[in-house]
Amino acid sequence: MNDPTTMRRSPKQLRSQQRVDDILDAAARLFREVGYEAATTNAIAGQAQVPIGSLYQFFPNKESILKALAQRYTDQMRDLHARTLSPTATEGLPLAQVIGGYLQAMGEFEAAHVAFRLLFLSAEQTQTHEMQAEIIQRVDDLLAARFPLLRPERRRQAASASVGIVKGLMIISGEPATLSAEQSGDEIITALLGYIRAVLVQEALPLPPDLA
Amino acid sequence: MNDPTTMRRSPKQLRSQQRVDDILDAAARLFREVGYEAATTNAIAGQAQVPIGSLYQFFPNKESILKALAQRYTDQMRDLHARTLSPTATEGLPLAQVIGGYLQAMGEFEAAHVAFRLLFLSAEQTQTHEMQAEIIQRVDDLLAARFPLLRPERRRQAASASVGIVKGLMIISGEPATLSAEQSGDEIITALLGYIRAVLVQEALPLPPDLA
Amino acid sequence: MNDPTTMRRSPKQLRSQQRVDDILDAAARLFREVGYEAATTNAIAGQAQVPIGSLYQFFPNKESILKALAQRYTDQMRDLHARTLSPTATEGLPLAQVIGGYLQAMGEFEAAHVAFRLLFLSAEQTQTHEMQAEIIQRVDDLLAARFPLLRPERRRQAASASVGIVKGLMIISGEPATLSAEQSGDEIITALLGYIRAVLVQEALPLPPDLA
Amino acid sequence: MNDPTTMRRSPKQLRSQQRVDDILDAAARLFREVGYEAATTNAIAGQAQVPIGSLYQFFPNKESILKALAQRYTDQMRDLHARTLSPTATEGLPLAQVIGGYLQAMGEFEAAHVAFRLLFLSAEQTQTHEMQAEIIQRVDDLLAARFPLLRPERRRQAASASVGIVKGLMIISGEPATLSAEQSGDEIITALLGYIRAVLVQEALPLPPDLA
DNA sequence: AATGAATGAGCTTTCATTCAT
DNA sequence: CATGAATGAAAGCTCATTCAT
C-alpha cells in the first residue's frame, strides 16, 4: 500500500518544513562524516535537535531519509541545470566553456550540499538513480541542441557515458596520488570534448569548429 | 605500533594459508551478496567453515578482511596487467586493441573474483587505493612506451584520468537506464581514445596513425 | 481520587455519545484482529475516525477502553439474559432447551460483538469481572426459580461453576484438534445437565423429569 | 528453513543447560508477575543474571522463550500424568479418587511452576497447544481403559470436553466472587463425573457402580 | 594454537500520552 | 472543547570482538 521508503507526511506547516530541513541537513552532515551505515538515526535526530520520535513522524525509516536527501538535491539541482546546461542559456558558447561553467556550478553546489558527493558518486544506490537520470537527461538535451544530426539512441548513450566520465574523474580526483582538484576540472573538459569528438567522428558527423 | 587494519600474521603454514583463502573467498561472496556492512564476521567464518576465533587470529577486525581482499586482488591482477598492458606484450598492437584486450581480461577477472567490482568501483574505500595505484602505474607504463614524448607529469595525470574514465563508465553501465554491458565496452574504448588524442593534441605531440 | 481506568466523563451530548461508540467499535474490531496489546490507541482513533486527542478526552488510557468495552457488552447482554434466562421467559421449558436457547443467543451476540469472545474468554482480565458477575447472577436466578430447594450458597457455587464450564468448553472449542464448533454446543448442554444433576443428587434433592 | 520460534541451540554443556534453565525460570516468574507482553527480554535476562546476548544465543526471539517454557512444562508433566492418570496406576480406583489425585498433583505442579497456570489457562496461544494435546491424550487413554465400549470418536470428544471443563473451572476459581480454591476441586470432580455419566447414558452404555 | 560461547553497547523503531494551538 | 504534532522512554534484537577452555 504505502511505500516504506517514502516520507510519511509531507510537511505542510512552516515549522514542520523547517524540521524536515533540519533533519536532512543533519543527515547530510553525518552521512558525509561517517557514512550512511554508521550514521545512526538517533545521532541524526540529535544533530538536528529534533526528538527521535519527530524524526520518525516524517520518515518511516533510515533509508527514507537518504532517499529524501537525494530528492532534495535533485530538486535543487534543477535550477543549476537550467542555468548551466539548458540550450537557451548555453547557446553560442563553446562547449568547453559550457562544461567549465557546469563544473564550476557543480563545485559550488557540492560545497554547499555536503552529502551530494556521497550520493552522486556512490556506486549503485537505488536512491540516487533518479538524480542521475535527471542529470543524464539534461546532458541529452544539451547534446540534442548542439548536435541535431546525432541519432537519439547514440545521443542518449553518449549522454550516459558523459555523466559516467564526469563521475569517474570526480571519484579519482578525490583519492590521493591521482589528480588534484584543480587538474580534475581541466581533465574532465579534455575527456568530454575528446569523447564527444570521437563519437561524432564515429557517426561521420561534421565537427563544430571548437572540436575540429 | 602495529596497524590494526593489517593482517595479524602472514600464514606460513599451508593449512593456515588455506584458511585465509577460505575466509577471503567467503568474505568476497558475502560482500558481493549483501554488502560490506551487512556481512557479519560470524557469517564469513561460517561460510568459510572456519571458527570465528581462528578468523580473528588472522584478521584483527572486519576492516582488515576487506583490506586483505583488496590486496589479494591487487596481487592477482599483476599477471593480468603483464599479459594485457605491459609494453612488451602490447608492442605493435593498435591502442584500441590493447584497451579491448584489457577490458576483456578485466571482465573475466571480475567474473572470477566476485567482490572485485565492489572494491574497485566503490567511491571511497581507503582499502582500494593501493590496488588503484598499481593500475594507474601500469597504464602510466603503457603510455610511456607508446608516447615517449609525453611529459611524465602530464602522463601520470593522463594515466589517472584514464583509470577514472574506465571506472566511471563501469559504474554507469551497472546502473539501470544508462549503458548496457555490451555498449559500455565500446564506449570505454571510444572515450579513452578520444581522451588520449585530446591530450596529445593539447601537448602538441604527433598523433599515431590510429588516433589521427 | 478518580479511578484512572474509568471513563473520564460520561458523554451527555449526542455527538459525544456517537464518538464514544465509534471508538468502542473500532477498538473491538482491532482487539479482535490483532489483540489488545498490538492495538495502538492511534490505530483505534484512526479506525474510529476520531482525533487521538478526542479519544483521550473520553478515555484516560488504553486500559479504560477495554474496560468500557466490557461494560458496554455487559449492558447489551442484559436484554439477552432477560430473553433467554429469566424465570418468566423460560418457565415450563426443559432445561436443555433453555441452555440451547441461551447458547444460540450467545452465538449471535458473539458474532455481532466481535471482541466479546476475547473479553469473556480471556483468562484473567480485571475488566471482565463485572460482566461475568452479571452472567453468574442470571444463572443463579434461573437455578433459584428451577430448584427452590437448593441452598443459596450451593446454588451460587453451582452458578459459578456452570459459567466456568461454559467458558472452558468455549475456549477448548476454539482450539485445533479438540471440539468442533458444532459439537461444542451439544457438549455444553450435556456437561451442564450432567453437572446440575450431580449437584442435585449430592444435595439429595428430587430430580426433575428431564434430569432423571 | 529454520523455525524462528524454536530454540537456537540445544545446550549440550551442563553450564549452558543451567543458563537455559535460569532464563526459563526468570521468564516464568516475569510472565506470571506482569504477563507475557509486559515481560521484556532484557528484564528476563536481568532476572536470570544472564547477559542479554547470551539469552539470544539460545532463543531467537521472545516468543521462543514462551514456547520453550511450554515445552518444559509439557515434559515435566509427563511423569505427573504417568503417576496420576495412567491406566496401570489408577486401576481399580474409583474415578472420583483418580480425578482428585490428579487435581492434587496439578495443584502441586502449579505451585512449583509459576507460569503453568498462565500457559495452561490462557486462551489461544499456539505455544500451549502441544501441552494441551498431551493432556487430552492422557485423559483419552484413561477413558479408553475405563470405558472400553465407548466409541473412539465420542471418547476423544469427551476427553477434550473434560479438559475444557477443568480449564473453565480453574479459570473461574481464580477470579473473585466465584469459587474458592477449596470448592473448585470438589466442583471439578462433581462436574466431570456428572459429565461422563451423561455421556455414558447418551451412548446407552452401562454405568460403573460409582457413577450409578 | 584453536575454539566458539559469551558479552553488552548500541541499533532501529514504536506508541501511550500530552499540550500548545 | 478539539486537535494532532510532538515526545522520549523503552522495546526487541544484533554483532564485532574477546578469552576461558
Tab-separated table of C-alpha atoms in Angstrom, chain C residues 32 37-38 117-118 121-125 129 132 136 154 156-158 160-165 167-169 171-172 175-179 183 186-187 190-191 193-195 197-199 202 211-212, chain D residues 32 37-38 117-118 121-125 129 132 136 154 156-158 160-165 167-169 171-172 175-179 183 186-187 190-191 193-195 197-199 202 211-212:
chain	number	residue	atom	x	y	z
C	32	ARG	CA	-10.217	-8.909	17.726
C	37	GLU	CA	-1.512	-5.208	23.176
C	38	ALA	CA	-0.936	-4.810	19.462
C	117	ARG	CA	-15.159	-13.689	22.850
C	118	LEU	CA	-11.812	-12.096	23.615
C	121	LEU	CA	-12.794	-15.943	27.416
C	122	SER	CA	-9.631	-14.177	28.475
C	123	ALA	CA	-8.249	-15.994	31.460
C	124	GLU	CA	-7.711	-13.101	33.778
C	125	GLN	CA	-8.773	-9.642	32.871
C	129	HIS	CA	-15.228	-9.467	36.236
C	132	GLN	CA	-19.021	-12.337	34.444
C	136	ILE	CA	-23.365	-15.718	37.115
C	154	ARG	CA	-24.670	-24.215	46.957
C	156	ARG	CA	-24.280	-19.689	43.847
C	157	GLN	CA	-21.429	-22.162	43.694
C	158	ALA	CA	-23.261	-24.139	41.047
C	160	SER	CA	-20.297	-20.012	39.112
C	161	ALA	CA	-19.259	-23.498	38.129
C	162	SER	CA	-21.803	-23.588	35.322
C	163	VAL	CA	-20.414	-20.405	33.852
C	164	GLY	CA	-16.936	-21.855	34.233
C	165	ILE	CA	-17.986	-24.976	32.352
C	167	LYS	CA	-16.298	-20.804	29.408
C	168	GLY	CA	-13.968	-23.775	29.404
C	169	LEU	CA	-15.807	-25.543	26.624
C	171	ILE	CA	-12.229	-21.921	24.930
C	172	ILE	CA	-11.477	-25.529	24.060
C	175	GLU	CA	-8.621	-24.563	19.556
C	176	PRO	CA	-7.463	-27.014	16.917
C	177	ALA	CA	-7.764	-30.772	17.344
C	178	THR	CA	-10.356	-30.560	20.070
C	179	LEU	CA	-14.057	-29.951	19.644
C	183	GLN	CA	-20.008	-30.365	18.755
C	186	ASP	CA	-24.170	-30.173	22.358
C	187	GLU	CA	-21.296	-30.900	24.659
C	190	THR	CA	-24.512	-32.418	28.104
C	191	ALA	CA	-21.966	-31.144	30.571
C	193	LEU	CA	-27.140	-31.053	32.608
C	194	GLY	CA	-24.813	-33.717	33.917
C	195	TYR	CA	-23.287	-31.277	36.360
C	197	ARG	CA	-27.945	-33.435	38.048
C	198	ALA	CA	-24.885	-34.355	40.064
C	199	VAL	CA	-25.327	-31.341	42.294
C	202	GLN	CA	-25.307	-34.600	46.066
C	211	LEU	CA	-32.747	-34.910	34.524
C	212	ALA	CA	-33.851	-38.247	35.877
D	32	ARG	CA	3.461	-14.672	35.914
D	37	GLU	CA	3.750	-8.797	26.731
D	38	ALA	CA	4.999	-6.703	29.599
D	117	ARG	CA	-1.369	-21.553	35.111
D	118	LEU	CA	-0.818	-18.722	32.679
D	121	LEU	CA	-5.328	-21.255	31.058
D	122	SER	CA	-4.559	-18.520	28.575
D	123	ALA	CA	-6.881	-18.780	25.632
D	124	GLU	CA	-5.500	-19.457	22.205
D	125	GLN	CA	-1.757	-19.478	22.478
D	129	HIS	CA	-1.499	-26.459	22.022
D	132	GLN	CA	-2.955	-29.371	25.938
D	136	ILE	CA	-6.173	-34.586	26.279
D	154	ARG	CA	-17.005	-39.980	21.208
D	156	ARG	CA	-11.875	-38.193	22.124
D	157	GLN	CA	-14.640	-35.622	22.195
D	158	ALA	CA	-15.293	-36.423	25.834
D	160	SER	CA	-11.401	-32.733	25.018
D	161	ALA	CA	-14.530	-31.583	26.797
D	162	SER	CA	-13.252	-32.903	30.124
D	163	VAL	CA	-10.078	-30.876	29.789
D	164	GLY	CA	-12.220	-27.904	28.813
D	165	ILE	CA	-14.302	-28.327	31.944
D	167	LYS	CA	-9.818	-25.426	32.400
D	168	GLY	CA	-13.017	-23.448	32.753
D	169	LEU	CA	-13.379	-24.204	36.420
D	171	ILE	CA	-10.180	-20.052	35.383
D	172	ILE	CA	-13.361	-19.259	37.255
D	175	GLU	CA	-11.486	-14.920	39.928
D	176	PRO	CA	-13.102	-13.062	42.813
D	177	ALA	CA	-16.658	-13.696	43.935
D	178	THR	CA	-16.885	-17.084	42.293
D	179	LEU	CA	-15.489	-20.325	43.634
D	183	GLN	CA	-14.532	-25.530	46.445
D	186	ASP	CA	-14.778	-30.646	44.584
D	187	GLU	CA	-16.714	-28.893	41.899
D	190	THR	CA	-18.661	-33.220	40.514
D	191	ALA	CA	-18.736	-31.700	37.058
D	193	LEU	CA	-18.357	-37.244	36.979
D	194	GLY	CA	-21.674	-35.710	36.027
D	195	TYR	CA	-20.480	-35.091	32.501
D	197	ARG	CA	-22.179	-40.159	33.396
D	198	ALA	CA	-24.254	-38.125	30.946
D	199	VAL	CA	-22.070	-39.206	28.056
D	202	GLN	CA	-26.310	-40.803	25.962
D	211	LEU	CA	-21.486	-43.333	38.601
D	212	ALA	CA	-24.787	-45.062	39.024
